């Protein structure tokens, strides 16, 4: 499969579009359908397509497994961290209203950060799972 | 009316696909049919106004889980079910029919599909729909409920996803197969 | 009568799919097929929740001017997260299948029992 010219050209054309779409879904989730869960899955689908066409070694050079593990934990920590910050600012856990000057601004910032944490975490966990499966066959 | 027709035909397709999945024995064909099954479900979710869910189902069900199942198939190298028939097909069938009948009896009391006065529609949902804009400024109510009103719930879910990722890493992560596996493989070749 | 059937068709199909998944899990010995059965079972639950959330003539729950009736957003949130958790747990099950294949050389349930002299 790695020498299939048509697949390589089409994949090179498609992957940037998929990544841009994933970012759109991530940051436009407040106003249209979308959010962290979907964006993470779509972004990981782009990397999975890359892996299927160009091979596991090339994909692991772009995103090393150690970085992925770091990202997965960072996503969850970002979520928990937003909650801890709201406690220190005087609110309840995950009460975003205290993050900004007004309630709306605070909620907006909180939702954005939390969705970002979800997106990063889902993206890295999906890729960790896929890389584990794909790397198993090789000795 | 047109919604209802699309809804019913998609549901019927879904049931047919499920039966085909059970009756087939070639695992590759089953996995491909399962991808189709997920795509049909996603279409059904769009018809039922659940756009966010349809989005996720299309990306996850038809994309990621199909890829994962095919990778598993490549690793296990078993293309077909070896014993498709069951020794006693009547026992599981009887269990399933009795359970199904009990569940259908339970649905007789449920409010009809799409009823605006159903208890599910009058409890907490109107609060979210009214207060989402004044309290959070987010027009997509699904996002505001997911991240703000039910933030704890989502935190739990993301931790579950994270834990599942760690578990997969512990089970099959690491690219070098152990010496025990190699020994097993050699024994297989000898046998 | 016709209204009753049309009003409950979604629930019945959800139950039918649930039973198809259940039957696959308890009657088939192949582990990959069992996991697919579990997935069908899972999808049937999603279908049941989304059917309950639908309101006749309602719009998708994104607040727009001039729209008064929306479907219920709460089941959408529950199922949205459940789908992603579902694929993560499915991956865990498939990882177990891969390890079982490596340890026993088969993914058929009765052959595994035979090797263990259990059952």
PDB file of C-alpha atoms in Angstrom, chain B:
ATOM      1  CA  UNK B   1     -44.707  13.302   7.538  1.00  0.00           C
ATOM      2  CA  UNK B   2     -41.628  12.937   5.315  1.00  0.00           C
ATOM      3  CA  UNK B   3     -39.539  12.746   8.518  1.00  0.00           C
ATOM      4  CA  UNK B   4     -41.578   9.815   9.693  1.00  0.00           C
ATOM      5  CA  UNK B   5     -41.197   7.952   6.388  1.00  0.00           C
ATOM      6  CA  UNK B   6     -37.408   8.451   6.367  1.00  0.00           C
ATOM      7  CA  UNK B   7     -37.253   7.477  10.021  1.00  0.00           C
ATOM      8  CA  UNK B   8     -39.145   4.234   9.547  1.00  0.00           C
ATOM      9  CA  UNK B   9     -37.277   3.173   6.418  1.00  0.00           C
ATOM     10  CA  UNK B  10     -33.892   3.861   8.065  1.00  0.00           C
ATOM     11  CA  UNK B  11     -34.923   1.880  11.142  1.00  0.00           C
ATOM     12  CA  UNK B  12     -35.968  -1.013   8.935  1.00  0.00           C
ATOM     13  CA  UNK B  13     -32.617  -0.916   7.109  1.00  0.00           C
ATOM     14  CA  UNK B  14     -30.896  -0.906  10.497  1.00  0.00           C
ATOM     15  CA  UNK B  15     -32.775  -4.025  11.611  1.00  0.00           C
ATOM     16  CA  UNK B  16     -31.965  -5.816   8.328  1.00  0.00           C
ATOM     17  CA  UNK B  17     -28.266  -4.924   8.637  1.00  0.00           C
ATOM     18  CA  UNK B  18     -28.180  -6.234  12.213  1.00  0.00           C
ATOM     19  CA  UNK B  19     -29.706  -9.559  11.165  1.00  0.00           C
ATOM     20  CA  UNK B  20     -27.212  -9.816   8.283  1.00  0.00           C
ATOM     21  CA  UNK B  21     -24.351  -9.211  10.744  1.00  0.00           C
ATOM     22  CA  UNK B  22     -25.534 -12.089  12.932  1.00  0.00           C
ATOM     23  CA  UNK B  23     -26.028 -14.494  10.041  1.00  0.00           C
ATOM     24  CA  UNK B  24     -22.704 -13.896   8.265  1.00  0.00           C
ATOM     25  CA  UNK B  25     -19.574 -15.859   9.120  1.00  0.00           C
ATOM     26  CA  UNK B  26     -16.851 -13.952   7.281  1.00  0.00           C
ATOM     27  CA  UNK B  27     -15.433 -11.555   9.868  1.00  0.00           C
ATOM     28  CA  UNK B  28     -14.173  -9.007   7.322  1.00  0.00           C
ATOM     29  CA  UNK B  29     -17.637  -8.725   5.777  1.00  0.00           C
ATOM     30  CA  UNK B  30     -19.152  -8.443   9.257  1.00  0.00           C
ATOM     31  CA  UNK B  31     -16.873  -5.536  10.150  1.00  0.00           C
ATOM     32  CA  UNK B  32     -17.681  -3.737   6.902  1.00  0.00           C
ATOM     33  CA  UNK B  33     -21.397  -4.235   7.556  1.00  0.00           C
ATOM     34  CA  UNK B  34     -20.880  -2.873  11.054  1.00  0.00           C
ATOM     35  CA  UNK B  35     -19.397   0.300   9.549  1.00  0.00           C
ATOM     36  CA  UNK B  36     -22.526   0.616   7.410  1.00  0.00           C
ATOM     37  CA  UNK B  37     -24.655  -0.007  10.492  1.00  0.00           C
ATOM     38  CA  UNK B  38     -22.972   2.914  12.267  1.00  0.00           C
ATOM     39  CA  UNK B  39     -23.438   5.182   9.261  1.00  0.00           C
ATOM     40  CA  UNK B  40     -27.148   4.315   9.122  1.00  0.00           C
ATOM     41  CA  UNK B  41     -27.389   5.101  12.832  1.00  0.00           C
ATOM     42  CA  UNK B  42     -25.732   8.473  12.220  1.00  0.00           C
ATOM     43  CA  UNK B  43     -28.250   9.253   9.462  1.00  0.00           C
ATOM     44  CA  UNK B  44     -31.052   8.299  11.823  1.00  0.00           C
ATOM     45  CA  UNK B  45     -29.696  10.660  14.482  1.00  0.00           C
ATOM     46  CA  UNK B  46     -29.753  13.517  11.952  1.00  0.00           C
ATOM     47  CA  UNK B  47     -33.407  12.757  11.181  1.00  0.00           C
ATOM     48  CA  UNK B  48     -34.133  12.793  14.928  1.00  0.00           C
ATOM     49  CA  UNK B  49     -32.530  16.288  15.293  1.00  0.00           C
ATOM     50  CA  UNK B  50     -29.519  15.085  17.267  1.00  0.00           C
ATOM     51  CA  UNK B  51     -26.846  16.661  15.046  1.00  0.00           C
ATOM     52  CA  UNK B  52     -24.019  16.569  17.592  1.00  0.00           C
ATOM     53  CA  UNK B  53     -24.589  12.898  18.296  1.00  0.00           C
ATOM     54  CA  UNK B  54     -24.787  12.100  14.574  1.00  0.00           C
ATOM     55  CA  UNK B  55     -21.483  13.882  14.061  1.00  0.00           C
ATOM     56  CA  UNK B  56     -19.789  11.812  16.756  1.00  0.00           C
ATOM     57  CA  UNK B  57     -21.343   8.541  15.623  1.00  0.00           C
ATOM     58  CA  UNK B  58     -20.238   9.102  12.010  1.00  0.00           C
ATOM     59  CA  UNK B  59     -16.662   9.887  13.047  1.00  0.00           C
ATOM     60  CA  UNK B  60     -16.354   7.223  15.749  1.00  0.00           C
ATOM     61  CA  UNK B  61     -18.573   4.352  14.634  1.00  0.00           C
ATOM     62  CA  UNK B  62     -17.933   4.423  10.908  1.00  0.00           C
ATOM     63  CA  UNK B  63     -14.340   5.640  11.208  1.00  0.00           C
ATOM     64  CA  UNK B  64     -12.296   4.752  14.253  1.00  0.00           C
ATOM     65  CA  UNK B  65     -13.992   1.584  15.482  1.00  0.00           C
ATOM     66  CA  UNK B  66     -14.015   0.042  11.985  1.00  0.00           C
ATOM     67  CA  UNK B  67     -10.287   0.719  11.651  1.00  0.00           C
ATOM     68  CA  UNK B  68      -9.611  -0.765  15.099  1.00  0.00           C
ATOM     69  CA  UNK B  69     -11.608  -3.909  14.315  1.00  0.00           C
ATOM     70  CA  UNK B  70      -9.807  -4.403  11.002  1.00  0.00           C
ATOM     71  CA  UNK B  71      -6.457  -4.001  12.771  1.00  0.00           C
ATOM     72  CA  UNK B  72      -7.528  -6.640  15.281  1.00  0.00           C
ATOM     73  CA  UNK B  73      -8.487  -8.913  12.405  1.00  0.00           C
ATOM     74  CA  UNK B  74      -5.058  -8.405  10.837  1.00  0.00           C
ATOM     75  CA  UNK B  75      -3.420  -9.287  14.174  1.00  0.00           C
ATOM     76  CA  UNK B  76      -5.518 -12.380  14.898  1.00  0.00           C
ATOM     77  CA  UNK B  77      -5.456 -13.616  11.271  1.00  0.00           C
ATOM     78  CA  UNK B  78      -8.811 -15.393  11.636  1.00  0.00           C
ATOM     79  CA  UNK B  79     -10.937 -14.508   8.644  1.00  0.00           C
ATOM     80  CA  UNK B  80     -13.863 -16.802   9.382  1.00  0.00           C
ATOM     81  CA  UNK B  81     -15.822 -18.008  12.325  1.00  0.00           C
ATOM     82  CA  UNK B  82     -14.943 -21.650  12.772  1.00  0.00           C
ATOM     83  CA  UNK B  83     -18.104 -22.852  14.452  1.00  0.00           C
ATOM     84  CA  UNK B  84     -20.816 -20.552  13.124  1.00  0.00           C
ATOM     85  CA  UNK B  85     -23.642 -22.770  14.315  1.00  0.00           C
ATOM     86  CA  UNK B  86     -24.285 -23.098  18.017  1.00  0.00           C
ATOM     87  CA  UNK B  87     -24.613 -26.514  19.654  1.00  0.00           C
ATOM     88  CA  UNK B  88     -27.963 -25.635  21.197  1.00  0.00           C
ATOM     89  CA  UNK B  89     -29.389 -22.708  19.227  1.00  0.00           C
ATOM     90  CA  UNK B  90     -32.771 -22.936  20.956  1.00  0.00           C
ATOM     91  CA  UNK B  91     -31.666 -21.995  24.458  1.00  0.00           C
ATOM     92  CA  UNK B  92     -30.186 -18.558  23.593  1.00  0.00           C
ATOM     93  CA  UNK B  93     -33.084 -17.906  21.214  1.00  0.00           C
ATOM     94  CA  UNK B  94     -35.614 -18.638  23.971  1.00  0.00           C
ATOM     95  CA  UNK B  95     -33.780 -16.379  26.429  1.00  0.00           C
ATOM     96  CA  UNK B  96     -33.688 -13.569  23.870  1.00  0.00           C
ATOM     97  CA  UNK B  97     -37.357 -13.900  22.942  1.00  0.00           C
ATOM     98  CA  UNK B  98     -38.509 -13.914  26.565  1.00  0.00           C
ATOM     99  CA  UNK B  99     -36.344 -10.866  27.417  1.00  0.00           C
ATOM    100  CA  UNK B 100     -37.514  -9.055  24.301  1.00  0.00           C
ATOM    101  CA  UNK B 101     -41.160  -9.757  25.063  1.00  0.00           C
ATOM    102  CA  UNK B 102     -40.750  -8.384  28.596  1.00  0.00           C
ATOM    103  CA  UNK B 103     -39.120  -5.224  27.221  1.00  0.00           C
ATOM    104  CA  UNK B 104     -41.854  -4.744  24.596  1.00  0.00           C
ATOM    105  CA  UNK B 105     -44.431  -5.079  27.361  1.00  0.00           C
ATOM    106  CA  UNK B 106     -42.551  -2.290  29.142  1.00  0.00           C
ATOM    107  CA  UNK B 107     -42.759   0.044  26.127  1.00  0.00           C
ATOM    108  CA  UNK B 108     -46.571  -0.035  26.092  1.00  0.00           C
ATOM    109  CA  UNK B 109     -46.623   2.645  28.809  1.00  0.00           C
ATOM    110  CA  UNK B 110     -43.988   4.912  27.251  1.00  0.00           C
ATOM    111  CA  UNK B 111     -45.348   8.122  25.676  1.00  0.00           C
ATOM    112  CA  UNK B 112     -45.470   7.979  21.883  1.00  0.00           C
ATOM    113  CA  UNK B 113     -42.412   8.947  19.821  1.00  0.00           C
ATOM    114  CA  UNK B 114     -42.085  12.748  19.516  1.00  0.00           C
ATOM    115  CA  UNK B 115     -44.733  13.583  22.128  1.00  0.00           C
ATOM    116  CA  UNK B 116     -44.011  17.182  23.307  1.00  0.00           C
ATOM    117  CA  UNK B 117     -45.786  16.589  26.645  1.00  0.00           C
ATOM    118  CA  UNK B 118     -43.761  13.519  27.630  1.00  0.00           C
ATOM    119  CA  UNK B 119     -42.211  13.682  31.136  1.00  0.00           C
ATOM    120  CA  UNK B 120     -38.714  13.720  29.637  1.00  0.00           C
ATOM    121  CA  UNK B 121     -39.535  16.958  27.816  1.00  0.00           C
ATOM    122  CA  UNK B 122     -41.062  18.811  30.774  1.00  0.00           C
ATOM    123  CA  UNK B 123     -38.576  18.200  33.586  1.00  0.00           C
ATOM    124  CA  UNK B 124     -35.165  19.845  33.232  1.00  0.00           C
ATOM    125  CA  UNK B 125     -34.832  20.350  29.469  1.00  0.00           C
ATOM    126  CA  UNK B 126     -36.881  23.602  29.298  1.00  0.00           C
ATOM    127  CA  UNK B 127     -34.590  25.097  31.938  1.00  0.00           C
ATOM    128  CA  UNK B 128     -31.486  24.391  29.827  1.00  0.00           C
ATOM    129  CA  UNK B 129     -33.145  25.701  26.661  1.00  0.00           C
ATOM    130  CA  UNK B 130     -34.285  28.942  28.331  1.00  0.00           C
ATOM    131  CA  UNK B 131     -31.213  29.695  30.444  1.00  0.00           C
ATOM    132  CA  UNK B 132     -28.392  28.655  28.106  1.00  0.00           C
ATOM    133  CA  UNK B 133     -28.125  32.051  26.379  1.00  0.00           C
ATOM    134  CA  UNK B 134     -28.646  34.302  29.466  1.00  0.00           C
ATOM    135  CA  UNK B 135     -26.411  32.217  31.749  1.00  0.00           C
ATOM    136  CA  UNK B 136     -23.606  31.027  29.471  1.00  0.00           C
ATOM    137  CA  UNK B 137     -24.030  32.916  26.188  1.00  0.00           C
ATOM    138  CA  UNK B 138     -23.641  29.716  24.174  1.00  0.00           C
ATOM    139  CA  UNK B 139     -26.304  29.088  21.507  1.00  0.00           C
ATOM    140  CA  UNK B 140     -25.504  25.370  21.147  1.00  0.00           C
ATOM    141  CA  UNK B 141     -27.289  23.979  24.187  1.00  0.00           C
ATOM    142  CA  UNK B 142     -25.566  20.612  23.853  1.00  0.00           C
ATOM    143  CA  UNK B 143     -22.174  22.295  24.344  1.00  0.00           C
ATOM    144  CA  UNK B 144     -23.316  24.387  27.299  1.00  0.00           C
ATOM    145  CA  UNK B 145     -24.884  21.386  29.042  1.00  0.00           C
ATOM    146  CA  UNK B 146     -21.870  19.199  28.258  1.00  0.00           C
ATOM    147  CA  UNK B 147     -19.191  21.587  29.446  1.00  0.00           C
ATOM    148  CA  UNK B 148     -20.932  23.801  31.979  1.00  0.00           C
ATOM    149  CA  UNK B 149     -24.130  22.422  33.512  1.00  0.00           C
ATOM    150  CA  UNK B 150     -22.893  18.830  33.571  1.00  0.00           C
ATOM    151  CA  UNK B 151     -19.177  19.518  33.792  1.00  0.00           C
ATOM    152  CA  UNK B 152     -18.625  16.871  36.448  1.00  0.00           C
ATOM    153  CA  UNK B 153     -20.211  14.224  34.235  1.00  0.00           C
ATOM    154  CA  UNK B 154     -17.922  15.094  31.321  1.00  0.00           C
ATOM    155  CA  UNK B 155     -14.904  15.081  33.633  1.00  0.00           C
ATOM    156  CA  UNK B 156     -15.827  11.532  34.616  1.00  0.00           C
ATOM    157  CA  UNK B 157     -16.230  10.488  30.979  1.00  0.00           C
ATOM    158  CA  UNK B 158     -12.890  11.927  29.913  1.00  0.00           C
ATOM    159  CA  UNK B 159     -11.176  10.142  32.804  1.00  0.00           C
ATOM    160  CA  UNK B 160     -12.800   6.878  31.655  1.00  0.00           C
ATOM    161  CA  UNK B 161     -11.481   7.442  28.108  1.00  0.00           C
ATOM    162  CA  UNK B 162      -8.043   8.210  29.520  1.00  0.00           C
ATOM    163  CA  UNK B 163      -8.078   5.085  31.699  1.00  0.00           C
ATOM    164  CA  UNK B 164      -9.115   2.920  28.746  1.00  0.00           C
ATOM    165  CA  UNK B 165      -6.197   4.357  26.762  1.00  0.00           C
ATOM    166  CA  UNK B 166      -3.767   3.484  29.571  1.00  0.00           C
ATOM    167  CA  UNK B 167      -5.222  -0.023  29.805  1.00  0.00           C
ATOM    168  CA  UNK B 168      -4.769  -0.613  26.057  1.00  0.00           C
ATOM    169  CA  UNK B 169      -1.214   0.680  26.347  1.00  0.00           C
ATOM    170  CA  UNK B 170      -0.513  -1.750  29.189  1.00  0.00           C
ATOM    171  CA  UNK B 171      -2.068  -4.685  27.331  1.00  0.00           C
ATOM    172  CA  UNK B 172      -0.651  -4.322  23.831  1.00  0.00           C
ATOM    173  CA  UNK B 173       1.542  -1.223  23.892  1.00  0.00           C
ATOM    174  CA  UNK B 174       5.241  -1.562  23.205  1.00  0.00           C
ATOM    175  CA  UNK B 175       6.346  -2.767  19.805  1.00  0.00           C
ATOM    176  CA  UNK B 176       8.486  -5.698  20.873  1.00  0.00           C
ATOM    177  CA  UNK B 177       6.730  -8.981  21.394  1.00  0.00           C
ATOM    178  CA  UNK B 178       8.024 -10.881  24.403  1.00  0.00           C
ATOM    179  CA  UNK B 179      10.079 -14.047  24.175  1.00  0.00           C
ATOM    180  CA  UNK B 180       7.107 -16.057  25.453  1.00  0.00           C
ATOM    181  CA  UNK B 181       5.071 -15.055  22.410  1.00  0.00           C
ATOM    182  CA  UNK B 182       7.854 -16.082  20.094  1.00  0.00           C
ATOM    183  CA  UNK B 183       7.987 -19.466  21.802  1.00  0.00           C
ATOM    184  CA  UNK B 184       4.235 -19.880  21.378  1.00  0.00           C
ATOM    185  CA  UNK B 185       4.483 -18.985  17.732  1.00  0.00           C
ATOM    186  CA  UNK B 186       7.223 -21.554  17.205  1.00  0.00           C
ATOM    187  CA  UNK B 187       5.093 -24.213  18.858  1.00  0.00           C
ATOM    188  CA  UNK B 188       2.232 -23.320  16.546  1.00  0.00           C
ATOM    189  CA  UNK B 189       4.451 -23.701  13.523  1.00  0.00           C
ATOM    190  CA  UNK B 190       5.649 -27.089  14.725  1.00  0.00           C
ATOM    191  CA  UNK B 191       2.148 -28.330  15.401  1.00  0.00           C
TER     192      UNK B 191
END
